[in-house]
mmCIF file of C-alpha atoms in Angstrom:
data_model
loop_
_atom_site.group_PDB
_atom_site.id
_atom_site.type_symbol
_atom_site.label_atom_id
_atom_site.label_comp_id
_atom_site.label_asym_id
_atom_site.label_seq_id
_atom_site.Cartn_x
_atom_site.Cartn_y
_atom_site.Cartn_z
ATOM 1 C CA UNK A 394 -16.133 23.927 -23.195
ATOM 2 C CA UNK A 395 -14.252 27.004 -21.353
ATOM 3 C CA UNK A 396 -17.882 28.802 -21.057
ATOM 4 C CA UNK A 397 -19.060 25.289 -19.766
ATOM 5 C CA UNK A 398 -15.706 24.535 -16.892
ATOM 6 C CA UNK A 399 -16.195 29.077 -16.127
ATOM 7 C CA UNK A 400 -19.789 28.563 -14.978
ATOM 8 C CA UNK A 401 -19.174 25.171 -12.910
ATOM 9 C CA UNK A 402 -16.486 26.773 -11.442
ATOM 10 C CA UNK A 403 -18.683 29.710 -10.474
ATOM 11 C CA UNK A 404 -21.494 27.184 -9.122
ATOM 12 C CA UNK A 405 -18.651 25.992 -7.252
ATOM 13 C CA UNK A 406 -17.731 29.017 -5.526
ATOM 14 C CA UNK A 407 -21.037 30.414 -4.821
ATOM 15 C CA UNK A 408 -21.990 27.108 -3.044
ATOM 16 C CA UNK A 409 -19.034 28.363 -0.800
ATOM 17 C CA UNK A 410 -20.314 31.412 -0.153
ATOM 18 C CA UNK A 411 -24.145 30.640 0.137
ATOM 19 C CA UNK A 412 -22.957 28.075 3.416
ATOM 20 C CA UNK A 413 -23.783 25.127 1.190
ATOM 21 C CA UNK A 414 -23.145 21.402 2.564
ATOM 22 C CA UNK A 415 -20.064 19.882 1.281
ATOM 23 C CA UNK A 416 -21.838 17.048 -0.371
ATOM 24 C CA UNK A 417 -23.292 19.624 -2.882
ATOM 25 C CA UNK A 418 -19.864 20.207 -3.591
ATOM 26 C CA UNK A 419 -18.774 17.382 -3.916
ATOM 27 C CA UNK A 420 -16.794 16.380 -6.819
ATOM 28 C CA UNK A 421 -18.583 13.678 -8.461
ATOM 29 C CA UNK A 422 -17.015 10.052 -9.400
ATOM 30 C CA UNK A 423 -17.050 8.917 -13.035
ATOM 31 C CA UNK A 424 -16.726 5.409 -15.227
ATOM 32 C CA UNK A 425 -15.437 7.409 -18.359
ATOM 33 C CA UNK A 426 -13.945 10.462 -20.217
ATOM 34 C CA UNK A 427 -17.188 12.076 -20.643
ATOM 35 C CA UNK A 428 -17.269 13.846 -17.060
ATOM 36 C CA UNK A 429 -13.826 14.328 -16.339
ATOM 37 C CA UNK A 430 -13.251 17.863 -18.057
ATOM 38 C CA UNK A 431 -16.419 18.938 -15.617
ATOM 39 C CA UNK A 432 -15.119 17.197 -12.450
ATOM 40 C CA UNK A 433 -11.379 19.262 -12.875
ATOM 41 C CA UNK A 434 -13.020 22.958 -11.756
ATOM 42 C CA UNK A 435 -14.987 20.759 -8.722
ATOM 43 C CA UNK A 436 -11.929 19.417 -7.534
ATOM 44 C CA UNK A 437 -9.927 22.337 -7.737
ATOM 45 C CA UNK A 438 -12.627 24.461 -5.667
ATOM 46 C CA UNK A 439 -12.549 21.652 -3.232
ATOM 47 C CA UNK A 440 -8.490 21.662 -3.412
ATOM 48 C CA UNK A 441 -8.387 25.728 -2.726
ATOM 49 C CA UNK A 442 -10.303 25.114 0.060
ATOM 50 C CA UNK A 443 -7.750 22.678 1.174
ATOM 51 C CA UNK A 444 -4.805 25.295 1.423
ATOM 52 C CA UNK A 445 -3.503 24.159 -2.115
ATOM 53 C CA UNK A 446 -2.113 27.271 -4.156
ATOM 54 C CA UNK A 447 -1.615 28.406 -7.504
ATOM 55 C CA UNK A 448 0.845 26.366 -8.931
ATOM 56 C CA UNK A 449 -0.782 23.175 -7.648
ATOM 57 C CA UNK A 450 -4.343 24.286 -8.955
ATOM 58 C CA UNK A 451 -2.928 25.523 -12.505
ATOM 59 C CA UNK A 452 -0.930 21.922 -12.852
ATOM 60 C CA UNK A 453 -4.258 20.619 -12.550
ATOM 61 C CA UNK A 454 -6.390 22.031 -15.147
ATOM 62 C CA UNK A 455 -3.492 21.098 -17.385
ATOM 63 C CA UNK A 456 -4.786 17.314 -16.597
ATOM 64 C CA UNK A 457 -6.007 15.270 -19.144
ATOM 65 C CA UNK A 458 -8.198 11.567 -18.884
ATOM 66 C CA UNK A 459 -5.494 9.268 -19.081
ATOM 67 C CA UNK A 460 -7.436 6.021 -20.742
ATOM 68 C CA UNK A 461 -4.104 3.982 -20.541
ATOM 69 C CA UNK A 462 -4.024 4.523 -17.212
ATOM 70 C CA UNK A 463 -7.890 3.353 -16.449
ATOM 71 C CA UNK A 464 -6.881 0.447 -19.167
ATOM 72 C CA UNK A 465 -4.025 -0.647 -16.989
ATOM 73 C CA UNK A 466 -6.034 -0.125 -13.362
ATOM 74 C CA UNK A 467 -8.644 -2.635 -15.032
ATOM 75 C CA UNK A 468 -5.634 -5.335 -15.808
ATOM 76 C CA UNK A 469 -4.066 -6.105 -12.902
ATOM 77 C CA UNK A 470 -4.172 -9.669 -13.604
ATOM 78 C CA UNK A 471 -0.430 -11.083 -12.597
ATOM 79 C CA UNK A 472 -1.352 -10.622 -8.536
ATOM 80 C CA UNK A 473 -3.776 -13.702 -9.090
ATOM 81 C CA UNK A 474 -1.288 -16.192 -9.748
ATOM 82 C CA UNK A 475 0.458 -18.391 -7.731
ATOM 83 C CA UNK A 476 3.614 -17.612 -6.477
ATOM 84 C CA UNK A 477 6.031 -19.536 -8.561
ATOM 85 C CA UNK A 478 4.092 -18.111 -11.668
ATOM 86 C CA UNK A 479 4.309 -14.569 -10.189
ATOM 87 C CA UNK A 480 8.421 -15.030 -9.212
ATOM 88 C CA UNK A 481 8.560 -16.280 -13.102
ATOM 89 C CA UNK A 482 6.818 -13.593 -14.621
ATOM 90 C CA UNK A 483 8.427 -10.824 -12.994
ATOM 91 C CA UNK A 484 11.888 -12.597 -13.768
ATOM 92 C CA UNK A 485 12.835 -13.235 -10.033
ATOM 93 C CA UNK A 486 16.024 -15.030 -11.172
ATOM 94 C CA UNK A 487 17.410 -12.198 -12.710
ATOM 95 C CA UNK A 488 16.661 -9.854 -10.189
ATOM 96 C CA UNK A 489 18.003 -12.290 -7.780
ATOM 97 C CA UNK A 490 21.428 -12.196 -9.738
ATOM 98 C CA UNK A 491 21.809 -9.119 -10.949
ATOM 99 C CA UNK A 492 20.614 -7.644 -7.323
ATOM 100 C CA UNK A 493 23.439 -9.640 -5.734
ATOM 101 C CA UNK A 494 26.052 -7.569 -8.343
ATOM 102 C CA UNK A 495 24.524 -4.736 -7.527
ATOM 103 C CA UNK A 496 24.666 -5.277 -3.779
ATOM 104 C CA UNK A 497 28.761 -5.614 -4.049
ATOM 105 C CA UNK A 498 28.639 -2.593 -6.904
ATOM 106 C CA UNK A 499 26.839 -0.147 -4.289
ATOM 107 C CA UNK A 500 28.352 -1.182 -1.119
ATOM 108 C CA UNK A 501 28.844 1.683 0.595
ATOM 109 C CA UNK A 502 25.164 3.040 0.113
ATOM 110 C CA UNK A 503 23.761 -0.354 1.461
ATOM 111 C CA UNK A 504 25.751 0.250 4.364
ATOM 112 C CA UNK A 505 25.235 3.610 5.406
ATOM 113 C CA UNK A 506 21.218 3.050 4.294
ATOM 114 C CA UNK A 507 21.445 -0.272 6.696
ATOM 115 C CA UNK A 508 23.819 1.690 9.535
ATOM 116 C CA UNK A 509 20.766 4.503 9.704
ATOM 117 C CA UNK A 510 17.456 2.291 8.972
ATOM 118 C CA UNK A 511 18.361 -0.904 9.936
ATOM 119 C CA UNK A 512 16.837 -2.767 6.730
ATOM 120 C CA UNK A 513 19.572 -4.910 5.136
ATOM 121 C CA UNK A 514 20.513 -4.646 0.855
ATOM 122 C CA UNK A 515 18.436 -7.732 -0.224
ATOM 123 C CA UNK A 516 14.565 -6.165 0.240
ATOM 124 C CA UNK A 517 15.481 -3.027 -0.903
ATOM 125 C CA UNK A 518 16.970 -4.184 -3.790
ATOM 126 C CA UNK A 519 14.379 -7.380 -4.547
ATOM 127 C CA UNK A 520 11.856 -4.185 -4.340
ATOM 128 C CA UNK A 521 13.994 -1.962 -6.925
ATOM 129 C CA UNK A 522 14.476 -4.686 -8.971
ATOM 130 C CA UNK A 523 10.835 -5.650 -9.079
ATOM 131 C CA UNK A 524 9.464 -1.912 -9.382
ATOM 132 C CA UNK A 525 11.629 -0.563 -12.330
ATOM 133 C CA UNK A 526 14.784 -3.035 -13.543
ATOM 134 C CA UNK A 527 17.201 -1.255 -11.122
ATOM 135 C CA UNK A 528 15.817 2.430 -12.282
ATOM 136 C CA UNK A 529 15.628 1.646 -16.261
ATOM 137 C CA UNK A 530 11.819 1.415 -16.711
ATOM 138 C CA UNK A 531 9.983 4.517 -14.573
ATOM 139 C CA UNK A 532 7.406 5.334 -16.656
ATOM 140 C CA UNK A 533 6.518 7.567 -19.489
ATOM 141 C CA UNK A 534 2.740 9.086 -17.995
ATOM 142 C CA UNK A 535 2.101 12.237 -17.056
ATOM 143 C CA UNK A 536 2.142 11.510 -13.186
ATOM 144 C CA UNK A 537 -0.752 14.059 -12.317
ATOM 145 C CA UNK A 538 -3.055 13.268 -15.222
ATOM 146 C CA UNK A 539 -3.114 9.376 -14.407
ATOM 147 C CA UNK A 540 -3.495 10.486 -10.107
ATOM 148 C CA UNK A 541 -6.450 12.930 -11.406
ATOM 149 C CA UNK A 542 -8.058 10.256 -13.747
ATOM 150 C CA UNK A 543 -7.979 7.577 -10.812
ATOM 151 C CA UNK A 544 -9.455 10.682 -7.832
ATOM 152 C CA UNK A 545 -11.997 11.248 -10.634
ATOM 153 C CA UNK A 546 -12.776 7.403 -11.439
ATOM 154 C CA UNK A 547 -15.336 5.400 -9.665
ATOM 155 C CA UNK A 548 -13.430 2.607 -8.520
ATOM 156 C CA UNK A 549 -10.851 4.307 -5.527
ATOM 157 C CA UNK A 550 -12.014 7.408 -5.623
ATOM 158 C CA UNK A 551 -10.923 8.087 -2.216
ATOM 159 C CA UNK A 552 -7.336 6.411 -2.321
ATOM 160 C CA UNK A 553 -6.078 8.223 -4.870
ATOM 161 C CA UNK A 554 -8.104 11.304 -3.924
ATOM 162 C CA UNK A 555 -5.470 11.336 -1.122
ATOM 163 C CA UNK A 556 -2.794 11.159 -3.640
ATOM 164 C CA UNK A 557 -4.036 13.730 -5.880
ATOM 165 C CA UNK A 558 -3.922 16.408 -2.835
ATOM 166 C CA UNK A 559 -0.463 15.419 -1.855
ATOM 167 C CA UNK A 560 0.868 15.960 -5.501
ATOM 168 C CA UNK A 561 -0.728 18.922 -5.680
ATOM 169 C CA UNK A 562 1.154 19.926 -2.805
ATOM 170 C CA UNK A 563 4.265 18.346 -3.905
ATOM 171 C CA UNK A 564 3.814 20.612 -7.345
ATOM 172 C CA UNK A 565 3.288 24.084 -4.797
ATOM 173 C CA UNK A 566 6.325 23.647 -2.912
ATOM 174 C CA UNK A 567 8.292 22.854 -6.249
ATOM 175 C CA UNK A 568 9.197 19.421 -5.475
ATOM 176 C CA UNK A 569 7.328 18.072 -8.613
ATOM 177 C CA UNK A 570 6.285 19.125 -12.094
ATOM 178 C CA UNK A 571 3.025 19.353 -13.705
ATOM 179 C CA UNK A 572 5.248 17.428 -16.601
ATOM 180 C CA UNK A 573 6.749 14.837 -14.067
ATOM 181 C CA UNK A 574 6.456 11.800 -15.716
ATOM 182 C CA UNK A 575 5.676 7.908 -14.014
ATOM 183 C CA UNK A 576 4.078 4.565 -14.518
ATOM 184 C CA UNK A 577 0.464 4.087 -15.056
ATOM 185 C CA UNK A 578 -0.982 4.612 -11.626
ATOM 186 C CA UNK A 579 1.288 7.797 -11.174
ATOM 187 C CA UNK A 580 4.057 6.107 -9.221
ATOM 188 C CA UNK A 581 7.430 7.796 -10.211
ATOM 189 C CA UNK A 582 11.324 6.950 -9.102
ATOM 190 C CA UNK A 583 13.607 4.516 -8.686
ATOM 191 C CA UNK A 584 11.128 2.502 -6.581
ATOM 192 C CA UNK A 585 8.092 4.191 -7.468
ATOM 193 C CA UNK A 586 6.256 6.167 -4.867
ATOM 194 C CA UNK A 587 3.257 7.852 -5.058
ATOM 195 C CA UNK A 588 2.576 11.198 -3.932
ATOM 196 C CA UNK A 589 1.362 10.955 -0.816
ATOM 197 C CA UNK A 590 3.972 8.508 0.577
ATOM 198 C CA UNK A 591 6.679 9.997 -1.176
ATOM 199 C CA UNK A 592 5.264 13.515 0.935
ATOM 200 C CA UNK A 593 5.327 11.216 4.092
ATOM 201 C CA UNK A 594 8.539 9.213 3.694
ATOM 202 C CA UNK A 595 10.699 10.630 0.650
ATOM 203 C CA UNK A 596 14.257 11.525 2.103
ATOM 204 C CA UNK A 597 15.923 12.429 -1.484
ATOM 205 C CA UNK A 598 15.394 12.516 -4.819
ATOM 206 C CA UNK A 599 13.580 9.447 -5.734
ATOM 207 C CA UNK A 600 14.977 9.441 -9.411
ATOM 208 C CA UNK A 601 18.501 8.603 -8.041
ATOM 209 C CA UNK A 602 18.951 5.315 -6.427
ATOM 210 C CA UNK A 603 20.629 6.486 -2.825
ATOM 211 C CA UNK A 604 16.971 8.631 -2.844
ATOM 212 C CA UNK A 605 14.551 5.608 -3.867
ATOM 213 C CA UNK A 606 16.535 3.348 -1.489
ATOM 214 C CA UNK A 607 16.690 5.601 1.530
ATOM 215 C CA UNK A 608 13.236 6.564 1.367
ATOM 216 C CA UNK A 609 12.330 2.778 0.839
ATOM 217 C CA UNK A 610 14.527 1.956 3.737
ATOM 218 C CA UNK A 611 12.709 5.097 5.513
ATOM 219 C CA UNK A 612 9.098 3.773 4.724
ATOM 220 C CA UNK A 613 10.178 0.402 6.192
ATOM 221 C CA UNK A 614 11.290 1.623 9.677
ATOM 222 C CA UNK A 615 8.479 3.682 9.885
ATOM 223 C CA UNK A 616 6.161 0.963 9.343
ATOM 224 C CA UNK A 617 7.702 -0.993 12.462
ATOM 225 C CA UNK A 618 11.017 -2.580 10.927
ATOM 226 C CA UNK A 619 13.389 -4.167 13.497
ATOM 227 C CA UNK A 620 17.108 -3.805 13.181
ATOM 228 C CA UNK A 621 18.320 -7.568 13.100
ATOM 229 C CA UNK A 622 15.079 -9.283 12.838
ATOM 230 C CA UNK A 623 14.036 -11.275 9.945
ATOM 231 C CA UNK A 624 11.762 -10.552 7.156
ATOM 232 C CA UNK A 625 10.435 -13.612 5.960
ATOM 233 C CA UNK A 626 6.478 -15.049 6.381
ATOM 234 C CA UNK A 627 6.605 -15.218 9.967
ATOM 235 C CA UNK A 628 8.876 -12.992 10.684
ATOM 236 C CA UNK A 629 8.563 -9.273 12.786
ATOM 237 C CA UNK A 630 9.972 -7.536 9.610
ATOM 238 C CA UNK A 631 7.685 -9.335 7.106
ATOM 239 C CA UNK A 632 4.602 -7.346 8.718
ATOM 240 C CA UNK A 633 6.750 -4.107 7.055
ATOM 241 C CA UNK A 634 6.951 -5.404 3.747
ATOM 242 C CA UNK A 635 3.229 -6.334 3.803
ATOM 243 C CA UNK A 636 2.960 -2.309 3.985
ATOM 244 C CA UNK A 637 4.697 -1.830 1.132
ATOM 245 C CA UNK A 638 2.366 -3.621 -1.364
ATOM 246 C CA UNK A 639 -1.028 -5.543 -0.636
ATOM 247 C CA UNK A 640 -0.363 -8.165 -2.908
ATOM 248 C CA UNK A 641 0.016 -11.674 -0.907
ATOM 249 C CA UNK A 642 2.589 -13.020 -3.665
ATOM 250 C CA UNK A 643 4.588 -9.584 -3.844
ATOM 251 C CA UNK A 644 5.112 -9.691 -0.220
ATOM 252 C CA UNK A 645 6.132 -13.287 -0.598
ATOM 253 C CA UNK A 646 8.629 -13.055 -3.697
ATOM 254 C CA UNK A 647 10.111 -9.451 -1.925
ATOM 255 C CA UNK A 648 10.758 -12.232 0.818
ATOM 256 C CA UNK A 649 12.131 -14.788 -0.802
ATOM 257 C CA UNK A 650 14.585 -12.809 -3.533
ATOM 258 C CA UNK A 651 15.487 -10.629 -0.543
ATOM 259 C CA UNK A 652 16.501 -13.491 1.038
ATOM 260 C CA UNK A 653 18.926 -14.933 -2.003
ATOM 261 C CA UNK A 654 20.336 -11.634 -2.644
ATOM 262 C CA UNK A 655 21.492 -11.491 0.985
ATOM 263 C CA UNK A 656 23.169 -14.617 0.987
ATOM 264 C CA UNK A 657 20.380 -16.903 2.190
ATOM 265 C CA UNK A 658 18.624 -20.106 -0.019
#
C-alpha cells in the first residue's frame, strides 16, 4: 500500500510540474472504501497547492473511511416527517422545559449574547437543545476522517470538499486536532459547527456553551438577523434560521420551541 499511495503521490506532483490541466488532477469521487486510501495523496497534492501546510496535510493521511459516517449520511430519514412527528421525536417538550431553566440558569450570558447580536435566548437555546442535549451528546468520530470520507464520497463531494479545506486549515493554525472528535458528519461543539462555518463565524471555543452560543448568535446576525424582529414563518428573522439548517421542519420546530422558551405559546 505505501509503495502504491508514494507513486500516486508522485503522479500527482509531476502532473504539477509537466503544466497538466487540473481535471487530470483531480481527486476522484468514490461509492466505497475501496478508493479512499488512493484518493488521500490526490487530495493532499490538490490541498498543498491550496496554501495548506504541514500539520494540516499530515492530519490527513492519518484519515481513515469512516463507514458509520457514510451509514448515517444514507439515513437521514427523521427530516421527512411531519412536523408534529419531527417536534416528538426530537423530544421538543423537554427541550422546551428544560431550555426555559436553562434560560433563568444562564442569564447573564443570554444577555450580553442578546445586548451584542441581537438574537434573543429561546432560538439559541431550541438550537442547543436540538443539536446536542444542552452540550451532553457531541459526538465520539474522528471529525476529519468522517469530513474526508464525505469530500471523497460521491454524493456532496463538493460541500464537504469545502469543509475538508477549512479543517485542514483549522488543524494548521492549531485551532483543531487531527484527534478532535464530533458527530457523524464531522460537526463538533456545543451546537455543532462544521469546519468551514465554524472558520467563518466561530467567536470562542465551541465546546463551552458562551462559545457555541455566541458563535450561533454570530452566524445569525450575519445571515441578516434583525434586533427586535420576530423569528417565526413569516417573519424577517425566520429567513436566518432557514440558514442554519435546510430542513423545512427544523426551521419550523427551532421556531416554535424558540418561541415557548421565550415566553410565547
Amino acid at each position: 500500500m505505501k509503495s502504491r499511495v508514494a507513486s500516486l503521490a508522485a503522479f500527482a506532483a509531476a502532473a504539477v510540474v509537466s503544466g497538466w490541466s487540473s481535471q487530470a488532477l483531480a481527486a476522484r469521487c468514490g461509492n466505497g472504501p475501496g478508493g479512499f486510501e488512493a484518493w488521500k495523496p490526490l487530495f493532499a497534492t490538490e490541498a498543498r497547492a491550496k496554501g495548506i501546510g504541514g500539520a494540516g496535510i499530515s492530519a490527513l493521511e492519518q484519515t481513515h473511511y469512516a463507514s458509520a459516517t457514510i451509514a448515517a449520511d444514507r439515513s437521514l430519514h427523521s427530516f421527512k416527517l411531519s412536523l408534529d412527528a419531527f417536534m416528538v421525536k426530537r423530544g421538543s417538550a423537554a427541550i422546551v422545559s428544560r431550555g426555559r431553566a436553562m434560560k433563568q440558569r444562564n442569564a447573564a450570558l443570554f444577555a450580553s449574547i442578546e445586548q451584542r447580536y441581537g438574537v434573543p435566548p429561546g432560538p439559541l437555546i431550541a438550537i442547543w437543545g436540538m443539536e446536542t442535549g444542552f452540550g451532553s451528546q457531541r459526538g465520539n468520530q474522528n471529525m476529519l476522517s468522517s469530513i474526508a470520507t464525505l469530500a471523497y464520497d460521491c454524493r456532496r463531494p463538493e460541500y464537504f470538499t469545502d469543509q475538508l479545506y477549512a479543517a485542514l486549515k483549522l488543524i494548521d493554525r492549531g485551532t483543531l486536532s487531527a484527534s478532535q472528535r464530533g458527530s457523524m458528519h464531522g460537526e463538533i461543539g456545543q451546537t455543532q459547527f462544521l469546519p468551514k462555518t465554524m472558520l467563518e463565524y466561530g467567536v470562542g471555543n465551541l465546546e463551552t456553551a458562551s462559545g457555541a452560543l455566541s458563535s450561533t448568535a454570530n452566524f445569525l446576525k450575519a445571515h441578516g438577523w434583525r434586533t427586535g424582529a420576530g423569528y417565526q414563518p413569516g417573519q424577517p428573522n425566520f429567513a436566518a434560521i432557514q440558514e442554519w439548517n435546510a430542513a423545512t421542519v427544523y426551521e419550523q420546530a427551532i421556531a416554535i420551541m424558540g418561541r415557548q422558551i421565550d415566553g410565547g405559546e
